[in-house]
PDB file of C-alpha atoms in Angstrom:
ATOM      1  CA  MET A   4      10.479   2.589 -43.436  1.00 42.00           C
ATOM      2  CA  LYS A   5       9.719   1.391 -39.799  1.00 41.00           C
ATOM      3  CA  SER A   6       7.453   3.192 -37.635  1.00 39.00           C
ATOM      4  CA  PRO A   7       8.915   4.471 -34.045  1.00 39.00           C
ATOM      5  CA  ALA A   8       7.044   1.799 -32.549  1.00 38.00           C
ATOM      6  CA  HIS A   9       8.617  -1.122 -34.507  1.00 35.00           C
ATOM      7  CA  ARG A  10      11.956   0.635 -33.964  1.00 33.00           C
ATOM      8  CA  THR A  11      11.378   0.418 -30.212  1.00 32.00           C
ATOM      9  CA  ARG A  12      10.503  -2.915 -30.264  1.00 36.00           C
ATOM     10  CA  ASP A  13      13.432  -4.095 -32.430  1.00 34.00           C
ATOM     11  CA  ILE A  14      15.722  -2.391 -29.868  1.00 33.00           C
ATOM     12  CA  GLU A  15      14.201  -4.353 -27.094  1.00 39.00           C
ATOM     13  CA  ARG A  16      14.772  -7.511 -28.744  1.00 39.00           C
ATOM     14  CA  GLN A  17      18.376  -6.833 -29.253  1.00 41.00           C
ATOM     15  CA  ALA A  18      20.146  -8.559 -26.167  1.00 39.00           C
ATOM     16  CA  GLY A  19      23.484  -6.890 -26.430  1.00 39.00           C
ATOM     17  CA  TYR A  20      22.643  -3.235 -26.537  1.00 40.00           C
ATOM     18  CA  LEU A  21      22.193  -2.981 -22.893  1.00 42.00           C
ATOM     19  CA  LYS A  22      25.574  -2.667 -20.906  1.00 47.00           C
ATOM     20  CA  ARG A  23      25.699  -3.069 -17.265  1.00 45.00           C
ATOM     21  CA  GLU A  24      27.441   0.027 -16.372  1.00 43.00           C
ATOM     22  CA  HIS A  25      24.853   1.852 -18.224  1.00 48.00           C
ATOM     23  CA  CYS A  26      22.425   0.751 -15.458  1.00 51.00           C
ATOM     24  CA  THR A  27      21.344   2.904 -12.573  1.00 49.00           C
ATOM     25  CA  PRO A  28      22.030   1.122  -9.155  1.00 50.00           C
ATOM     26  CA  PRO A  29      19.219   0.093  -7.000  1.00 50.00           C
ATOM     27  CA  PRO A  30      18.911   2.137  -3.450  1.00 52.00           C
ATOM     28  CA  PRO A  31      20.910   0.570  -0.842  1.00 53.00           C
ATOM     29  CA  ARG A  32      19.289  -2.295   0.874  1.00 51.00           C
ATOM     30  CA  THR A  33      19.554  -2.913   4.910  1.00 48.00           C
ATOM     31  CA  GLY A  34      19.717  -5.962   6.661  1.00 44.00           C
ATOM     32  CA  SER A  35      19.615  -9.373   5.066  1.00 44.00           C
ATOM     33  CA  ASP A  36      18.526 -10.283   1.460  1.00 51.00           C
ATOM     34  CA  THR A  37      15.132 -11.164   2.990  1.00 62.00           C
ATOM     35  CA  MET A  38      14.671  -7.467   4.442  1.00 78.00           C
ATOM     36  CA  TRP A  39      13.232  -4.903   1.875  1.00 92.00           C
ATOM     37  CA  PHE A  40      13.531  -1.203   2.961  1.00 93.00           C
ATOM     38  CA  ILE A  41      13.790   1.702   0.357  1.00 94.00           C
ATOM     39  CA  ARG A  42      16.217   4.529   1.819  1.00 93.00           C
ATOM     40  CA  ASP A  43      14.111   7.413   0.478  1.00 95.00           C
ATOM     41  CA  SER A  44      14.382  10.611   2.732  1.00 95.00           C
ATOM     42  CA  CYS A  45      10.908  11.824   1.578  1.00 96.00           C
ATOM     43  CA  GLY A  46       9.239   8.226   2.331  1.00 96.00           C
ATOM     44  CA  ILE A  47      11.147   7.782   5.750  1.00 96.00           C
ATOM     45  CA  VAL A  48       9.888  11.257   6.780  1.00 97.00           C
ATOM     46  CA  CYS A  49       6.021  10.290   5.779  1.00 97.00           C
ATOM     47  CA  GLY A  50       6.452   7.017   7.332  1.00 97.00           C
ATOM     48  CA  ILE A  51       7.483   8.494  10.826  1.00 97.00           C
ATOM     49  CA  ILE A  52       4.989  11.072  10.526  1.00 97.00           C
ATOM     50  CA  THR A  53       2.381   8.639   9.982  1.00 97.00           C
ATOM     51  CA  TRP A  54       3.266   6.590  13.144  1.00 97.00           C
ATOM     52  CA  LEU A  55       3.608  10.079  15.263  1.00 98.00           C
ATOM     53  CA  LEU A  56      -0.010  11.005  14.273  1.00 97.00           C
ATOM     54  CA  VAL A  57      -1.121   7.553  15.335  1.00 98.00           C
ATOM     55  CA  PHE A  58       0.650   7.885  18.464  1.00 98.00           C
ATOM     56  CA  TYR A  59      -1.031  11.262  18.994  1.00 97.00           C
ATOM     57  CA  ALA A  60      -4.546   9.969  18.452  1.00 97.00           C
ATOM     58  CA  GLU A  61      -3.595   7.229  20.841  1.00 97.00           C
ATOM     59  CA  PHE A  62      -2.634   9.865  23.520  1.00 97.00           C
ATOM     60  CA  VAL A  63      -5.701  11.961  23.088  1.00 96.00           C
ATOM     61  CA  VAL A  64      -8.094   9.119  23.158  1.00 96.00           C
ATOM     62  CA  VAL A  65      -6.719   7.393  25.988  1.00 95.00           C
ATOM     63  CA  PHE A  66      -5.521   9.984  28.455  1.00 94.00           C
ATOM     64  CA  VAL A  67      -7.893  13.062  27.327  1.00 92.00           C
ATOM     65  CA  MET A  68     -11.172  11.235  26.690  1.00 92.00           C
ATOM     66  CA  LEU A  69     -11.130   7.331  28.050  1.00 93.00           C
ATOM     67  CA  LEU A  70      -9.256   7.707  31.468  1.00 91.00           C
ATOM     68  CA  PRO A  71     -11.147  10.548  32.894  1.00 88.00           C
ATOM     69  CA  ALA A  72     -14.711   8.864  31.982  1.00 85.00           C
ATOM     70  CA  LYS A  73     -16.779   7.787  34.873  1.00 83.00           C
ATOM     71  CA  ASN A  74     -18.255   4.778  32.970  1.00 88.00           C
ATOM     72  CA  VAL A  75     -15.624   2.171  33.279  1.00 93.00           C
ATOM     73  CA  ALA A  76     -17.196  -0.258  30.798  1.00 95.00           C
ATOM     74  CA  TYR A  77     -17.475   2.536  28.097  1.00 93.00           C
ATOM     75  CA  SER A  78     -13.556   3.193  28.535  1.00 94.00           C
ATOM     76  CA  LEU A  79     -12.827  -0.369  28.517  1.00 96.00           C
ATOM     77  CA  PHE A  80     -14.671  -1.017  25.512  1.00 97.00           C
ATOM     78  CA  ASN A  81     -13.548   1.934  23.372  1.00 97.00           C
ATOM     79  CA  GLY A  82     -10.294   1.493  24.625  1.00 96.00           C
ATOM     80  CA  VAL A  83      -9.699  -1.910  23.626  1.00 97.00           C
ATOM     81  CA  LEU A  84     -11.499  -1.490  20.226  1.00 98.00           C
ATOM     82  CA  PHE A  85      -9.416   1.750  19.453  1.00 98.00           C
ATOM     83  CA  ASN A  86      -5.978   0.291  20.405  1.00 97.00           C
ATOM     84  CA  GLY A  87      -6.601  -2.912  18.796  1.00 98.00           C
ATOM     85  CA  LEU A  88      -7.587  -1.224  15.645  1.00 98.00           C
ATOM     86  CA  ALA A  89      -4.602   1.133  15.737  1.00 98.00           C
ATOM     87  CA  PHE A  90      -2.070  -1.805  16.447  1.00 98.00           C
ATOM     88  CA  LEU A  91      -3.432  -3.524  13.287  1.00 98.00           C
ATOM     89  CA  ALA A  92      -3.299  -0.369  11.576  1.00 98.00           C
ATOM     90  CA  LEU A  93       0.540   0.028  12.403  1.00 98.00           C
ATOM     91  CA  ALA A  94       1.258  -3.618  11.697  1.00 98.00           C
ATOM     92  CA  SER A  95      -0.159  -3.318   8.089  1.00 98.00           C
ATOM     93  CA  HIS A  96       1.928  -0.254   7.660  1.00 98.00           C
ATOM     94  CA  ALA A  97       5.023  -1.910   8.563  1.00 97.00           C
ATOM     95  CA  LYS A  98       4.104  -4.953   6.407  1.00 97.00           C
ATOM     96  CA  ALA A  99       3.369  -2.638   3.440  1.00 97.00           C
ATOM     97  CA  MET A 100       6.917  -0.906   3.918  1.00 97.00           C
ATOM     98  CA  CYS A 101       9.090  -3.831   4.475  1.00 96.00           C
ATOM     99  CA  THR A 102       7.740  -6.226   2.017  1.00 95.00           C
ATOM    100  CA  ASP A 103       9.060  -6.817  -1.429  1.00 95.00           C
ATOM    101  CA  PRO A 104       6.198  -5.529  -3.653  1.00 95.00           C
ATOM    102  CA  GLY A 105       7.246  -7.823  -6.456  1.00 93.00           C
ATOM    103  CA  ALA A 106      10.822  -6.440  -7.734  1.00 92.00           C
ATOM    104  CA  VAL A 107      12.074  -8.051 -10.700  1.00 90.00           C
ATOM    105  CA  PRO A 108      15.560  -9.626 -10.534  1.00 87.00           C
ATOM    106  CA  LYS A 109      17.898  -6.958 -11.407  1.00 84.00           C
ATOM    107  CA  GLY A 110      20.545  -7.255 -14.182  1.00 79.00           C
ATOM    108  CA  ASN A 111      19.007 -10.331 -15.840  1.00 78.00           C
ATOM    109  CA  ALA A 112      18.839  -8.663 -19.337  1.00 75.00           C
ATOM    110  CA  THR A 113      21.914 -10.486 -20.844  1.00 77.00           C
ATOM    111  CA  LYS A 114      22.303 -12.047 -24.107  1.00 76.00           C
ATOM    112  CA  GLU A 115      22.708 -15.271 -22.520  1.00 77.00           C
ATOM    113  CA  PHE A 116      19.793 -15.160 -20.221  1.00 77.00           C
ATOM    114  CA  ILE A 117      17.547 -14.106 -23.139  1.00 77.00           C
ATOM    115  CA  GLU A 118      18.744 -16.681 -25.459  1.00 77.00           C
ATOM    116  CA  SER A 119      18.091 -19.426 -22.693  1.00 77.00           C
ATOM    117  CA  LEU A 120      14.437 -18.536 -22.759  1.00 76.00           C
ATOM    118  CA  GLN A 121      14.263 -20.152 -26.237  1.00 77.00           C
ATOM    119  CA  LEU A 122      11.798 -17.476 -27.535  1.00 77.00           C
ATOM    120  CA  LYS A 123       9.421 -18.183 -30.428  1.00 79.00           C
ATOM    121  CA  PRO A 124      10.076 -16.263 -33.904  1.00 80.00           C
ATOM    122  CA  GLY A 125       8.280 -12.992 -33.442  1.00 77.00           C
ATOM    123  CA  GLN A 126       8.071 -13.068 -29.664  1.00 77.00           C
ATOM    124  CA  VAL A 127       8.902  -9.832 -28.058  1.00 78.00           C
ATOM    125  CA  VAL A 128      10.931  -9.389 -25.076  1.00 78.00           C
ATOM    126  CA  TYR A 129      10.942  -6.093 -23.145  1.00 83.00           C
ATOM    127  CA  LYS A 130      13.915  -4.986 -21.265  1.00 84.00           C
ATOM    128  CA  CYS A 131      14.333  -1.938 -18.825  1.00 88.00           C
ATOM    129  CA  PRO A 132      17.293   0.290 -19.761  1.00 85.00           C
ATOM    130  CA  LYS A 133      17.308   1.612 -16.219  1.00 86.00           C
ATOM    131  CA  CYS A 134      17.511  -1.462 -14.110  1.00 84.00           C
ATOM    132  CA  CYS A 135      18.995  -3.912 -16.924  1.00 83.00           C
ATOM    133  CA  SER A 136      16.060  -6.274 -15.997  1.00 85.00           C
ATOM    134  CA  ILE A 137      13.610  -8.411 -18.517  1.00 85.00           C
ATOM    135  CA  LYS A 138      10.524  -6.727 -17.909  1.00 85.00           C
ATOM    136  CA  PRO A 139       7.374  -9.135 -17.449  1.00 84.00           C
ATOM    137  CA  ASP A 140       3.979  -8.257 -18.612  1.00 85.00           C
ATOM    138  CA  ARG A 141       2.205  -5.709 -16.316  1.00 88.00           C
ATOM    139  CA  ALA A 142       5.537  -4.556 -14.756  1.00 91.00           C
ATOM    140  CA  HIS A 143       6.503  -1.091 -14.561  1.00 91.00           C
ATOM    141  CA  HIS A 144       9.659   0.869 -13.415  1.00 92.00           C
ATOM    142  CA  CYS A 145       9.659   2.940 -10.283  1.00 94.00           C
ATOM    143  CA  SER A 146      11.896   5.784 -10.340  1.00 91.00           C
ATOM    144  CA  VAL A 147      12.142   5.765  -6.497  1.00 94.00           C
ATOM    145  CA  CYS A 148      12.811   2.161  -5.802  1.00 92.00           C
ATOM    146  CA  LYS A 149      14.725   1.885  -8.912  1.00 90.00           C
ATOM    147  CA  ARG A 150      13.349  -1.509  -9.753  1.00 91.00           C
ATOM    148  CA  CYS A 151      10.678  -2.886 -11.828  1.00 93.00           C
ATOM    149  CA  ILE A 152       7.767  -3.920  -9.947  1.00 95.00           C
ATOM    150  CA  LYS A 153       5.260  -6.636 -10.984  1.00 93.00           C
ATOM    151  CA  LYS A 154       1.755  -5.263 -11.261  1.00 93.00           C
ATOM    152  CA  MET A 155       2.819  -1.888  -9.687  1.00 94.00           C
ATOM    153  CA  ASP A 156      -0.022   0.350  -8.902  1.00 95.00           C
ATOM    154  CA  HIS A 157       1.720   3.298  -7.605  1.00 95.00           C
ATOM    155  CA  HIS A 158       4.719   4.444  -5.399  1.00 96.00           C
ATOM    156  CA  CYS A 159       3.260   5.653  -1.988  1.00 96.00           C
ATOM    157  CA  PRO A 160       5.515   7.766   0.151  1.00 96.00           C
ATOM    158  CA  TRP A 161       3.209   7.511   3.161  1.00 96.00           C
ATOM    159  CA  VAL A 162       4.506   3.461   3.282  1.00 97.00           C
ATOM    160  CA  ASN A 163       7.903   4.536   1.671  1.00 96.00           C
ATOM    161  CA  ASN A 164       7.423   1.499  -0.768  1.00 97.00           C
ATOM    162  CA  CYS A 165       5.618   0.630  -4.050  1.00 96.00           C
ATOM    163  CA  VAL A 166       2.313  -1.037  -4.023  1.00 97.00           C
ATOM    164  CA  GLY A 167       2.607  -4.119  -6.069  1.00 95.00           C
ATOM    165  CA  GLU A 168       1.760  -7.801  -6.476  1.00 93.00           C
ATOM    166  CA  ASN A 169       3.256  -8.610  -3.137  1.00 94.00           C
ATOM    167  CA  ASN A 170       2.122  -6.066  -0.614  1.00 95.00           C
ATOM    168  CA  GLN A 171      -1.202  -4.629  -2.026  1.00 96.00           C
ATOM    169  CA  LYS A 172      -3.019  -6.469   0.608  1.00 97.00           C
ATOM    170  CA  TYR A 173      -1.182  -5.094   3.301  1.00 97.00           C
ATOM    171  CA  PHE A 174      -1.725  -1.647   1.917  1.00 98.00           C
ATOM    172  CA  VAL A 175      -5.258  -1.867   1.438  1.00 98.00           C
ATOM    173  CA  LEU A 176      -5.465  -3.055   5.157  1.00 98.00           C
ATOM    174  CA  PHE A 177      -3.601  -0.089   6.235  1.00 98.00           C
ATOM    175  CA  THR A 178      -6.083   2.082   4.512  1.00 98.00           C
ATOM    176  CA  MET A 179      -8.972   0.300   5.945  1.00 98.00           C
ATOM    177  CA  TYR A 180      -7.669   0.412   9.557  1.00 98.00           C
ATOM    178  CA  ILE A 181      -6.805   4.055   9.404  1.00 98.00           C
ATOM    179  CA  ALA A 182     -10.121   4.911   8.287  1.00 98.00           C
ATOM    180  CA  LEU A 183     -11.880   2.899  11.021  1.00 98.00           C
ATOM    181  CA  ILE A 184      -9.779   4.530  14.011  1.00 98.00           C
ATOM    182  CA  SER A 185     -10.122   7.960  12.310  1.00 98.00           C
ATOM    183  CA  PHE A 186     -13.997   7.420  12.170  1.00 98.00           C
ATOM    184  CA  HIS A 187     -13.919   6.046  15.835  1.00 98.00           C
ATOM    185  CA  ALA A 188     -11.729   9.008  17.111  1.00 97.00           C
ATOM    186  CA  LEU A 189     -14.104  11.274  15.468  1.00 97.00           C
ATOM    187  CA  PHE A 190     -17.062   9.648  17.223  1.00 96.00           C
ATOM    188  CA  MET A 191     -15.676   9.605  20.612  1.00 95.00           C
ATOM    189  CA  ALA A 192     -14.369  13.170  20.165  1.00 94.00           C
ATOM    190  CA  ALA A 193     -17.890  14.434  19.401  1.00 93.00           C
ATOM    191  CA  PHE A 194     -19.480  12.395  22.330  1.00 90.00           C
ATOM    192  CA  HIS A 195     -16.691  13.934  24.625  1.00 89.00           C
ATOM    193  CA  PHE A 196     -17.726  17.285  23.536  1.00 86.00           C
ATOM    194  CA  VAL A 197     -21.532  16.804  24.357  1.00 85.00           C
ATOM    195  CA  PHE A 198     -20.426  15.285  27.681  1.00 81.00           C
ATOM    196  CA  CYS A 199     -18.138  18.286  28.524  1.00 79.00           C
ATOM    197  CA  PHE A 200     -20.675  20.783  27.621  1.00 77.00           C
ATOM    198  CA  GLU A 201     -23.332  19.314  29.655  1.00 71.00           C
ATOM    199  CA  GLU A 202     -20.725  18.839  32.681  1.00 73.00           C
ATOM    200  CA  ASP A 203     -18.152  20.752  34.413  1.00 71.00           C
ATOM    201  CA  TRP A 204     -15.260  21.037  31.908  1.00 71.00           C
ATOM    202  CA  ALA A 205     -12.787  20.775  34.845  1.00 68.00           C
ATOM    203  CA  LYS A 206     -14.226  17.442  35.685  1.00 72.00           C
ATOM    204  CA  CYS A 207     -14.503  15.647  32.320  1.00 79.00           C
ATOM    205  CA  SER A 208     -10.827  15.819  31.663  1.00 79.00           C
ATOM    206  CA  ASN A 209      -7.360  15.573  33.547  1.00 82.00           C
ATOM    207  CA  PHE A 210      -6.316  18.727  31.482  1.00 85.00           C
ATOM    208  CA  SER A 211      -7.361  22.278  31.949  1.00 85.00           C
ATOM    209  CA  PRO A 212     -10.118  23.213  29.692  1.00 84.00           C
ATOM    210  CA  PRO A 213      -8.447  25.299  27.018  1.00 87.00           C
ATOM    211  CA  ALA A 214      -5.987  22.305  26.577  1.00 90.00           C
ATOM    212  CA  THR A 215      -8.615  19.933  26.332  1.00 89.00           C
ATOM    213  CA  VAL A 216     -10.436  21.932  23.649  1.00 89.00           C
ATOM    214  CA  ILE A 217      -7.037  22.326  21.569  1.00 93.00           C
ATOM    215  CA  LEU A 218      -6.142  18.802  21.707  1.00 94.00           C
ATOM    216  CA  LEU A 219      -9.775  17.644  20.659  1.00 94.00           C
ATOM    217  CA  ILE A 220      -9.927  20.105  17.896  1.00 95.00           C
ATOM    218  CA  LEU A 221      -6.451  18.807  16.643  1.00 97.00           C
ATOM    219  CA  LEU A 222      -7.728  15.137  16.699  1.00 97.00           C
ATOM    220  CA  CYS A 223     -10.613  15.865  15.109  1.00 97.00           C
ATOM    221  CA  PHE A 224      -8.936  17.865  12.191  1.00 97.00           C
ATOM    222  CA  GLU A 225      -6.567  14.977  11.955  1.00 97.00           C
ATOM    223  CA  GLY A 226      -9.234  11.990  12.059  1.00 97.00           C
ATOM    224  CA  LEU A 227     -11.478  13.962   9.425  1.00 97.00           C
ATOM    225  CA  LEU A 228      -8.503  14.498   7.108  1.00 97.00           C
ATOM    226  CA  PHE A 229      -7.326  10.959   7.393  1.00 97.00           C
ATOM    227  CA  LEU A 230     -10.656   9.399   7.207  1.00 97.00           C
ATOM    228  CA  ILE A 231     -11.450  11.230   3.850  1.00 97.00           C
ATOM    229  CA  PHE A 232      -8.086  10.386   2.182  1.00 97.00           C
ATOM    230  CA  THR A 233      -7.899   6.634   3.519  1.00 97.00           C
ATOM    231  CA  ALA A 234     -11.429   5.970   2.739  1.00 97.00           C
ATOM    232  CA  VAL A 235     -10.933   7.257  -1.055  1.00 97.00           C
ATOM    233  CA  MET A 236      -7.680   5.210  -1.380  1.00 97.00           C
ATOM    234  CA  PHE A 237      -9.342   2.271   0.205  1.00 97.00           C
ATOM    235  CA  GLY A 238     -12.198   2.497  -2.501  1.00 97.00           C
ATOM    236  CA  THR A 239      -9.905   2.996  -5.300  1.00 96.00           C
ATOM    237  CA  GLN A 240      -7.629   0.077  -4.209  1.00 96.00           C
ATOM    238  CA  VAL A 241     -10.757  -2.287  -3.952  1.00 96.00           C
ATOM    239  CA  HIS A 242     -12.204  -1.027  -7.347  1.00 95.00           C
ATOM    240  CA  SER A 243      -8.653  -1.481  -9.123  1.00 94.00           C
ATOM    241  CA  ILE A 244      -8.585  -5.106  -7.567  1.00 95.00           C
ATOM    242  CA  CYS A 245     -12.158  -5.983  -8.566  1.00 94.00           C
ATOM    243  CA  THR A 246     -11.482  -4.553 -12.138  1.00 92.00           C
ATOM    244  CA  ASP A 247      -8.090  -6.311 -12.252  1.00 91.00           C
ATOM    245  CA  GLU A 248      -6.294  -3.152 -13.513  1.00 92.00           C
ATOM    246  CA  THR A 249      -3.665  -1.093 -11.617  1.00 91.00           C
ATOM    247  CA  GLY A 250      -3.652   2.540 -11.046  1.00 89.00           C
ATOM    248  CA  ILE A 251      -0.766   2.772 -13.654  1.00 90.00           C
ATOM    249  CA  GLU A 252      -2.577   0.403 -16.346  1.00 88.00           C
ATOM    250  CA  GLN A 253      -5.730   2.776 -15.778  1.00 87.00           C
ATOM    251  CA  LEU A 254      -3.681   5.934 -16.226  1.00 86.00           C
ATOM    252  CA  LYS A 255      -1.801   5.017 -19.334  1.00 82.00           C
ATOM    253  CA  LYS A 256      -5.028   3.364 -20.640  1.00 80.00           C
ATOM    254  CA  GLU A 257      -2.858   0.072 -21.508  1.00 77.00           C
ATOM    255  CA  GLU A 258      -4.485  -2.554 -23.766  1.00 75.00           C
ATOM    256  CA  ARG A 259      -5.839  -5.383 -21.669  1.00 78.00           C
ATOM    257  CA  LYS A 260      -4.053  -8.620 -22.585  1.00 77.00           C
ATOM    258  CA  TRP A 261      -4.865 -10.660 -19.621  1.00 76.00           C
ATOM    259  CA  ALA A 262      -8.054 -12.679 -19.208  1.00 78.00           C
ATOM    260  CA  LYS A 263     -11.029 -11.322 -17.470  1.00 82.00           C
ATOM    261  CA  LYS A 264     -11.846 -13.008 -14.043  1.00 85.00           C
ATOM    262  CA  SER A 265     -14.887 -12.543 -11.659  1.00 90.00           C
ATOM    263  CA  LYS A 266     -14.456  -9.834  -8.988  1.00 91.00           C
ATOM    264  CA  TRP A 267     -14.474 -12.466  -6.251  1.00 92.00           C
ATOM    265  CA  MET A 268     -11.694 -14.241  -7.925  1.00 92.00           C
ATOM    266  CA  ASN A 269      -9.568 -11.063  -8.324  1.00 92.00           C
ATOM    267  CA  MET A 270      -9.989 -10.476  -4.457  1.00 94.00           C
ATOM    268  CA  LYS A 271      -8.551 -13.937  -3.890  1.00 93.00           C
ATOM    269  CA  VAL A 272      -5.834 -13.195  -5.776  1.00 92.00           C
ATOM    270  CA  VAL A 273      -4.677 -10.112  -3.826  1.00 94.00           C
ATOM    271  CA  PHE A 274      -6.074 -11.410  -0.203  1.00 95.00           C
ATOM    272  CA  GLY A 275      -5.511 -15.255  -0.673  1.00 91.00           C
ATOM    273  CA  HIS A 276      -7.558 -18.392  -1.470  1.00 84.00           C
ATOM    274  CA  PRO A 277     -10.086 -19.524   0.060  1.00 86.00           C
ATOM    275  CA  PHE A 278     -11.689 -16.599   1.892  1.00 89.00           C
ATOM    276  CA  SER A 279     -10.875 -16.753   5.541  1.00 92.00           C
ATOM    277  CA  ILE A 280     -10.588 -14.291   8.718  1.00 94.00           C
ATOM    278  CA  ALA A 281      -6.828 -14.127   7.585  1.00 94.00           C
ATOM    279  CA  TRP A 282      -7.859 -11.721   4.901  1.00 96.00           C
ATOM    280  CA  LEU A 283      -8.106  -9.100   7.757  1.00 96.00           C
ATOM    281  CA  SER A 284      -4.615  -9.957   9.202  1.00 96.00           C
ATOM    282  CA  PRO A 285      -1.503  -8.334   8.350  1.00 97.00           C
ATOM    283  CA  PHE A 286       0.431 -11.020   9.592  1.00 96.00           C
ATOM    284  CA  ALA A 287      -0.976 -13.660   7.085  1.00 94.00           C
ATOM    285  CA  THR A 288       0.819 -14.075   3.894  1.00 92.00           C
ATOM    286  CA  PRO A 289      -1.719 -14.475   1.076  1.00 89.00           C
ATOM    287  CA  ASP A 290      -2.097 -18.096  -0.345  1.00 82.00           C
ATOM    288  CA  HIS A 291      -3.118 -17.835  -3.692  1.00 66.00           C
ATOM    289  CA  GLY A 292      -4.226 -21.378  -4.245  1.00 60.00           C
ATOM    290  CA  LYS A 293      -6.419 -21.871  -7.236  1.00 56.00           C
ATOM    291  CA  ALA A 294      -6.504 -18.166  -7.867  1.00 51.00           C
ATOM    292  CA  ASP A 295      -4.212 -17.555 -10.956  1.00 54.00           C
ATOM    293  CA  VAL A 296      -2.417 -14.265 -10.573  1.00 54.00           C
ATOM    294  CA  TYR A 297      -1.414 -14.243 -14.444  1.00 51.00           C
ATOM    295  CA  GLN A 298      -4.040 -15.455 -16.778  1.00 47.00           C
ATOM    296  CA  TYR A 299      -3.680 -14.012 -20.266  1.00 43.00           C
ATOM    297  CA  ILE A 300      -5.814 -14.310 -23.310  1.00 41.00           C
ATOM    298  CA  VAL A 301      -4.339 -16.776 -25.935  1.00 37.00           C
TER     299      VAL A 301
END
């Protein structure tokens, strides 16, 4: 009598049990085949809210705090710094949202394709019954994207996409830049409060004192909330990269079948090889070079 695990493995090795009509179709894709965008209403709303919150912070920082300031050098320096970081944050968000996270080709789990792999006796092939794909090692199926994603960490509604092998760098940069502009906004808001308490409130802002206070309080609430959230997310992502274990693998406590690499090499796998200023750029596609993405224990 076979155990349930053995029965599952036998089913997944049978090439003919999956029929294409049994598969759930993927979500509609927009534009050309090179454009990746998930039409999930929750994710789209979360993405729009993210951009609107950044624009709100831009408005308060520029029009409430910097333009009324008497010190031109202070306004210029902080204006360039904040807007530069905000631009990088939004660019990272757009890249994380519109980059294919590592989707496995759909519908290749056919008998002919499996036979063409020339598998060795006893070698197991895993097939996803939901998207009719041959599931590579360390790939998991996303119920929102309706695809198997290589090295899937999690699905993030705030970027309306999975965080996987191809876009994890952009997601990490997004959390880092949002945390930086949140901290910067909180610092400037605190400095502005102190300045306005010492001076006449009517002279330290182009808005009325009540409106200025409300705008600054809302900015502080937003900045503190986003700082805590993105800083924690940034830390967990860096830890996941250094340990070479995705969030799903940690949650499921999956057996480690891949070789252990150094933390520095794991960082190069995600951000590119070798180390350069391009690590901080959302416009630079990671070049893995000598960094082996998949290295398994033989």
